[in-house]
Coordinates of N, CA and C in Angstrom, one line a residue:
M1030 N 203.3 163.6 83.0 CA 204.5 163.2 83.2 C 205.6 163.8 83.8
T1031 N 205.8 164.6 83.5 CA 206.8 166.1 83.8 C 206.3 166.1 85.6
R1032 N 205.4 166.2 85.7 CA 204.8 166.6 87.4 C 205.7 165.4 88.0
S1033 N 205.3 164.2 87.6 CA 205.5 162.9 88.3 C 207.3 162.9 88.2
I1034 N 208.1 163.6 87.5 CA 209.3 163.2 87.3 C 209.8 164.3 88.8
I1035 N 209.0 165.3 88.3 CA 209.7 166.4 89.6 C 209.3 166.0 90.8
A1036 N 208.3 165.4 91.1 CA 207.9 164.8 92.6 C 208.7 163.9 92.9
A1037 N 209.0 163.2 92.1 CA 210.0 161.7 92.4 C 211.3 162.0 92.2
L1038 N 212.1 163.5 92.0 CA 213.1 164.0 92.1 C 213.0 164.5 93.6
L1039 N 212.1 165.4 93.5 CA 211.9 166.3 95.2 C 212.5 165.2 96.3
F1040 N 211.3 164.0 96.1 CA 211.0 163.0 96.9 C 212.5 162.4 97.4
A1041 N 213.0 162.3 96.0 CA 214.6 161.4 96.6 C 215.4 162.2 97.0
H1042 N 215.1 163.5 96.7 CA 216.0 164.6 97.6 C 216.3 164.8 98.9
A1043 N 214.4 164.7 99.0 CA 214.6 165.0 100.6 C 214.3 163.9 101.7
A1044 N 214.6 162.8 101.1 CA 214.2 161.2 102.3 C 215.5 161.0 102.6
P1045 N 216.7 161.6 102.1 CA 218.0 161.4 103.1 C 218.0 162.4 104.4
A1046 N 217.5 163.4 104.3 CA 217.4 164.2 105.2 C 216.2 164.2 106.4
C1047 N 215.1 163.1 105.8 CA 214.1 162.6 107.0 C 214.8 161.0 107.3
D1048 N 215.7 160.7 106.3 CA 216.5 159.1 107.5 C 217.3 160.4 108.2
A1049 N 217.9 160.9 108.0 CA 218.8 161.8 109.1 C 218.4 162.0 110.4
R1050 N 217.4 162.8 110.2 CA 216.3 163.5 111.0 C 216.0 162.1 112.2
A1051 N 215.1 160.8 111.5 CA 214.6 160.1 112.3 C 215.9 159.2 113.0
E1052 N 216.7 159.3 112.4 CA 218.2 158.4 113.0 C 218.6 159.2 114.3
S1053 N 218.8 160.6 114.4 CA 219.1 161.2 115.2 C 218.1 161.2 116.3
A1054 N 217.0 160.8 116.0 CA 215.7 161.0 117.3 C 215.8 159.9 118.0
D1055 N 216.2 158.5 116.9 CA 216.2 157.2 117.8 C 217.6 157.2 118.5
A1056 N 218.6 158.1 118.5 CA 219.8 157.8 118.9 C 219.7 158.8 120.6
S1057 N 219.0 159.7 120.2 CA 218.5 160.4 121.4 C 217.6 159.7 122.6
K1058 N 216.7 159.4 122.2 CA 215.9 158.3 123.0 C 216.8 157.6 123.9
G1059 N 217.5 157.0 123.6 CA 218.3 156.1 124.8 C 218.9 157.1 125.8
S1060 N 219.3 158.3 125.7 CA 219.8 158.9 126.4 C 219.0 159.9 127.2
Y1061 N 217.5 160.2 127.2 CA 216.9 160.7 127.9 C 216.7 160.5 129.2
A1062 N 216.7 161.5 130.3 CA 216.7 161.4 131.5 C 215.9 162.5 132.3
P1063 N 215.0 162.3 132.6 CA 213.8 163.4 133.0 C 214.6 163.8 134.3
G1064 N 214.2 165.2 134.0 CA 214.9 166.4 135.5 C 214.0 165.8 136.2
L1065 N 215.0 166.3 137.6 CA 214.4 166.5 139.0 C 212.9 167.0 139.5
A1066 N 212.8 168.1 138.6 CA 211.5 169.2 139.0 C 210.3 168.3 138.1
D1067 N 210.8 167.2 137.1 CA 209.9 166.7 136.4 C 209.3 165.1 137.1
I1068 N 210.2 165.0 137.7 CA 209.9 163.4 138.4 C 208.9 164.3 139.9
M1069 N 209.8 165.1 140.2 CA 208.8 165.7 141.9 C 207.6 166.5 141.5
I1070 N 207.5 166.5 140.4 CA 205.7 167.0 139.9 C 204.9 165.7 140.0
M1071 N 205.6 164.9 139.1 CA 204.8 163.8 139.0 C 204.8 163.1 140.6
T1072 N 205.7 163.3 141.6 CA 205.3 162.5 142.9 C 204.6 163.4 143.5
Q1073 N 204.2 164.5 143.3 CA 203.1 165.8 143.5 C 201.7 164.9 143.2
V1074 N 201.6 164.7 141.7 CA 200.7 164.1 141.4 C 200.2 162.9 141.9
R1075 N 201.1 162.0 142.5 CA 201.1 160.9 142.7 C 200.2 160.9 144.4
H1076 N 201.0 161.6 144.9 CA 200.6 162.1 146.7 C 199.4 162.3 146.4
A1077 N 199.1 163.4 145.5 CA 197.3 163.9 145.6 C 196.4 162.8 145.1
K1078 N 196.6 162.1 144.0 CA 195.7 161.0 144.0 C 195.8 159.6 144.9
L1079 N 196.9 159.2 145.7 CA 196.9 158.5 146.7 C 195.8 159.1 147.6
W1080 N 195.8 159.8 148.0 CA 194.7 160.6 149.2 C 193.1 160.5 148.7
L1081 N 193.3 160.9 147.3 CA 191.9 160.8 146.8 C 191.3 159.3 147.1
A1082 N 192.0 158.4 146.3 CA 191.9 157.1 146.2 C 191.8 156.7 147.7
G1083 N 192.8 156.7 148.8 CA 192.4 156.2 150.1 C 191.5 156.8 150.9
D1084 N 191.2 157.8 150.6 CA 190.1 158.6 151.6 C 188.9 158.0 151.1
V1085 N 188.5 157.4 149.9 CA 187.4 156.8 150.0 C 187.4 155.1 149.8
G1086 N 188.3 154.5 150.2 CA 188.6 153.4 150.6 C 188.9 152.6 149.0
N1087 N 189.1 153.5 148.0 CA 189.6 152.7 146.6 C 191.0 152.3 146.7
W1088 N 191.0 150.8 147.7 CA 192.2 150.2 148.0 C 193.0 149.9 146.7
D1089 N 192.6 149.9 145.7 CA 193.2 149.2 144.3 C 194.1 150.2 143.6
L1090 N 193.2 151.4 143.8 CA 194.3 152.6 143.1 C 194.9 153.4 144.0
A1091 N 194.8 153.2 145.4 CA 195.8 153.9 146.4 C 197.0 152.6 146.5
D1092 N 196.8 151.6 146.3 CA 198.1 150.5 145.9 C 198.6 150.7 144.8
Y1093 N 198.1 151.4 144.1 CA 198.7 151.6 142.1 C 199.2 153.1 142.5
E1094 N 198.7 154.0 142.9 CA 199.5 155.2 143.2 C 200.8 155.2 144.0
I1095 N 200.6 154.1 145.5 CA 201.6 154.3 146.1 C 203.0 153.8 145.4
D1096 N 202.5 152.8 144.8 CA 203.6 151.8 143.6 C 204.3 153.0 143.1
E1097 N 203.3 153.7 142.2 CA 204.1 154.7 141.1 C 205.0 155.8 141.9
L1098 N 204.4 156.3 143.0 CA 205.1 157.1 143.7 C 206.4 156.8 144.3
K1099 N 206.0 155.4 145.0 CA 207.4 155.1 145.0 C 208.7 154.8 144.0
E1100 N 207.9 154.1 143.1 CA 209.1 153.8 141.3 C 209.5 155.5 141.5
G1101 N 209.0 156.3 141.2 CA 209.2 158.1 141.3 C 210.4 158.1 142.0
L1102 N 210.3 158.1 143.2 CA 211.2 158.4 143.9 C 212.4 157.4 143.6
E1103 N 212.5 156.4 143.9 CA 213.3 155.6 143.0 C 214.4 156.1 141.9
D1104 N 213.4 156.7 141.1 CA 214.2 157.0 140.0 C 215.0 158.6 140.4
V1105 N 214.7 159.2 141.5 CA 215.3 160.2 141.9 C 216.6 159.9 142.5
V1106 N 216.3 158.7 143.1 CA 217.5 158.0 143.8 C 218.7 157.7 142.7
K1107 N 218.2 157.1 141.7 CA 219.0 156.5 140.6 C 219.7 157.6 140.1
Y1108 N 218.9 158.8 139.5 CA 219.5 159.8 138.3 C 220.0 161.1 138.9
F1109 N 219.4 161.2 140.4 CA 219.9 162.5 141.3 C 220.4 162.1 142.4
P1110 N 221.2 160.9 142.9 CA 221.4 160.9 144.2 C 221.9 162.5 145.0
K1111 N 222.8 163.0 144.2 CA 223.2 164.3 144.9 C 222.7 165.3 143.9
Y1112 N 222.2 166.3 144.1 CA 221.7 167.5 143.5 C 222.1 168.7 143.9
K1113 N 222.9 169.6 143.5 CA 223.4 171.0 143.5 C 223.5 170.5 145.4
D1114 N 224.9 169.6 145.5 CA 225.3 169.6 146.6 C 224.5 168.8 147.7
V1115 N 223.0 168.4 147.5 CA 222.2 168.0 148.5 C 222.6 166.5 148.1
P1116 N 222.5 165.5 149.0 CA 222.3 164.1 149.0 C 220.6 164.0 148.8
V1117 N 220.4 164.1 147.5 CA 218.9 163.8 147.4 C 219.1 162.5 148.0
G1118 N 219.2 161.5 147.4 CA 219.1 159.9 147.3 C 219.1 159.6 149.0
Q1119 N 220.2 160.0 149.3 CA 220.4 159.3 150.9 C 219.0 160.0 151.7
M1120 N 218.7 161.3 151.3 CA 217.6 161.9 152.1 C 216.1 161.4 151.9
I1121 N 216.0 161.1 150.3 CA 214.9 160.2 150.4 C 214.7 158.9 150.8
E1122 N 216.0 158.5 151.0 CA 215.9 156.5 151.7 C 215.8 156.8 152.9
G1123 N 216.4 157.8 153.6 CA 216.4 157.9 155.1 C 215.3 158.6 156.0
T1124 N 214.5 159.3 155.0 CA 213.4 160.2 155.2 C 211.9 159.6 154.6
I1125 N 211.7 159.3 153.7 CA 210.9 159.2 152.9 C 210.4 157.5 152.5
M1126 N 211.4 156.7 152.6 CA 211.0 155.4 152.1 C 210.2 154.3 153.7
T1127 N 210.4 154.7 154.8 CA 209.8 154.0 156.0 C 208.4 154.8 156.1
P1128 N 207.9 156.1 155.9 CA 206.5 156.4 155.8 C 205.6 155.5 154.6
I1129 N 206.7 155.3 153.5 CA 206.0 154.8 152.3 C 205.6 153.5 152.6
G1130 N 206.7 152.5 153.4 CA 206.0 151.5 153.8 C 205.2 151.5 154.7
E1131 N 204.6 152.3 155.7 CA 203.7 152.7 156.7 C 202.3 152.6 155.8
V1132 N 202.3 153.0 154.4 CA 201.1 153.8 153.7 C 200.8 152.4 153.1
E1133 N 202.0 151.7 152.7 CA 202.0 150.1 151.9 C 201.1 149.4 152.6
G1134 N 201.3 149.5 154.1 CA 200.7 148.2 155.2 C 199.4 149.0 155.3
A1135 N 199.1 150.4 155.4 CA 197.8 150.4 155.7 C 196.7 150.0 154.8
I1136 N 197.7 150.3 153.4 CA 196.4 150.0 152.1 C 196.2 148.4 152.1
K1137 N 197.2 147.8 152.2 CA 196.9 146.1 152.1 C 196.1 145.8 153.3
A1138 N 196.2 146.2 154.4 CA 195.1 145.9 155.5 C 193.9 146.6 155.4
R1139 N 193.7 147.9 154.4 CA 192.3 148.2 154.1 C 191.8 149.0 155.3
D1140 N 192.7 150.1 156.1 CA 192.6 150.2 157.6 C 192.6 151.7 156.8
R1141 N 191.4 152.5 156.9 CA 191.0 154.0 156.6 C 191.8 154.6 157.6
A1142 N 191.6 154.7 158.7 CA 192.3 155.2 160.3 C 193.9 155.2 159.8
R1143 N 194.4 153.8 159.7 CA 195.7 153.7 159.6 C 196.2 154.3 158.3
F1144 N 195.8 154.8 157.3 CA 196.0 155.2 155.9 C 196.2 156.8 156.5
V1145 N 195.0 157.0 156.9 CA 195.7 158.7 157.4 C 196.5 158.8 158.1
A1146 N 196.4 158.5 159.2 CA 197.9 158.4 159.9 C 199.1 158.3 159.2
A1147 N 199.2 157.5 158.2 CA 200.5 156.9 157.5 C 200.5 158.1 156.3
Y1148 N 199.6 158.5 155.8 CA 199.6 159.3 155.0 C 200.1 160.7 155.4
N1149 N 199.6 161.1 156.4 CA 200.5 162.1 157.2 C 201.7 162.1 157.5
N1150 N 202.0 161.2 158.0 CA 203.6 160.9 158.2 C 204.1 161.0 157.0
L1151 N 203.4 160.1 155.7 CA 204.4 160.7 154.7 C 204.5 162.1 153.9
T1152 N 203.5 162.7 154.2 CA 203.5 164.7 154.2 C 204.1 165.1 154.6
A1153 N 204.4 164.7 156.1 CA 205.3 165.2 157.0 C 206.6 164.9 156.6
A1154 N 207.1 163.7 156.3 CA 208.5 163.7 155.5 C 209.1 164.3 154.3
C1155 N 207.7 164.2 153.7 CA 208.1 164.9 152.3 C 208.5 166.5 152.4
N1156 N 207.9 167.0 153.6 CA 207.9 168.5 154.1 C 209.3 168.7 154.5
T1157 N 209.5 167.7 155.5 CA 211.0 167.4 156.4 C 212.2 167.6 155.1
C1158 N 211.8 166.6 154.0 CA 212.9 166.3 153.0 C 213.1 167.6 152.4
H1159 N 212.0 168.5 151.8 CA 211.9 169.8 151.0 C 213.1 170.7 151.8
Q1160 N 212.8 170.9 153.3 CA 213.4 171.8 154.3 C 214.7 171.0 154.0
S1161 N 215.0 170.2 154.7 CA 216.5 169.4 154.3 C 217.4 170.0 153.0
A1162 N 216.7 170.0 152.5 CA 217.2 170.2 150.9 C 217.3 171.6 150.4
N1163 N 216.9 172.7 151.7 CA 216.9 173.7 151.1 C 216.0 174.8 150.2
R1164 N 214.5 173.8 150.5 CA 213.7 174.2 149.7 C 212.5 174.1 150.5
P1165 N 213.0 175.0 151.5 CA 211.2 175.0 152.8 C 210.2 175.7 152.4
F1166 N 210.3 176.5 150.8 CA 208.8 177.1 150.2 C 208.0 176.0 149.3
I1167 N 208.5 174.7 149.3 CA 207.9 173.7 148.8 C 207.0 172.8 150.1
V1168 N 205.9 173.1 150.1 CA 205.1 173.0 150.9 C 204.0 171.9 151.0
I1169 N 203.9 170.2 151.1 CA 203.0 169.8 150.7 C 201.7 169.1 151.8
Q1170 N 200.6 169.2 151.2 CA 199.5 169.3 152.4 C 199.0 168.2 151.4
R1171 N 197.7 167.6 152.4 CA 196.6 166.8 151.9 C 196.0 167.5 151.0
P1172 N 195.2 167.1 149.8 CA 194.1 167.9 149.1 C 193.4 168.0 149.8
T1173 N 193.0 169.3 149.6 CA 191.8 169.8 149.9 C 190.4 169.5 148.7
G1174 N 190.7 168.7 147.7 CA 189.8 168.7 146.5 C 190.5 168.1 145.6
S1175 N 189.6 167.6 144.4 CA 190.4 166.7 143.6 C 190.6 167.9 142.4
A1176 N 191.8 167.7 141.8 CA 192.5 168.3 140.6 C 192.3 167.9 139.3
F1177 N 191.6 166.3 139.4 CA 191.1 165.3 138.3 C 190.1 165.0 138.0
P1178 N 189.3 165.9 137.5 CA 187.8 166.0 137.4 C 187.3 165.2 136.2
N1179 N 188.1 164.5 135.5 CA 188.2 163.5 134.8 C 187.9 162.1 135.2
Q1180 N 188.5 162.0 136.5 CA 188.5 160.6 137.1 C 187.8 160.3 138.4
S1181 N 187.2 159.2 138.5 CA 186.8 158.9 139.6 C 187.8 158.1 140.7
F1182 N 187.7 158.5 141.7 CA 188.4 157.5 143.0 C 187.5 156.8 143.7
A1183 N 185.8 156.6 143.2 CA 185.2 155.8 144.1 C 185.7 154.7 143.9
P1184 N 185.8 153.6 144.7 CA 186.0 152.4 144.2 C 185.0 151.3 143.5
K1185 N 185.4 150.6 142.4 CA 184.4 150.0 141.7 C 183.5 148.6 143.2
R1186 N 182.3 148.3 142.7 CA 181.9 147.8 143.7 C 181.3 146.2 142.9
P1187 N 181.5 145.2 143.2 CA 181.4 144.2 142.6 C 179.7 143.7 141.9

């Protein structure tokens, strides 16, 4: 009985502290914005997966990846229109969005040759953007293999 009372008192004393931590965690959820590098790393992953899917004609996955890549870049424009005096938002809109549209068109047409050309243009645009942003050391290229051994990029056949 004494142990139960002690346990109840300890719990009653600790509960307000737990509630305070939970409230502060909830409050911080609304204010989180990813860093530019976080978004760009995911953009690099999407760029790689886009190639792996399009290369084997998995147009559904390629369509998903280009949409996610575009969405991430739209977040960059939204959260980082200017970063360290570099007009990142304008650069993305002026340099990257047209090649993304070309890739989208190739995917919708399910045209591998057109996809390869559009993907190469997108990759070149990424590198142009990095150079213009004083980040010439970030060089994007077509993947030479998959970094995702736990994912099949082959299209599902009906």
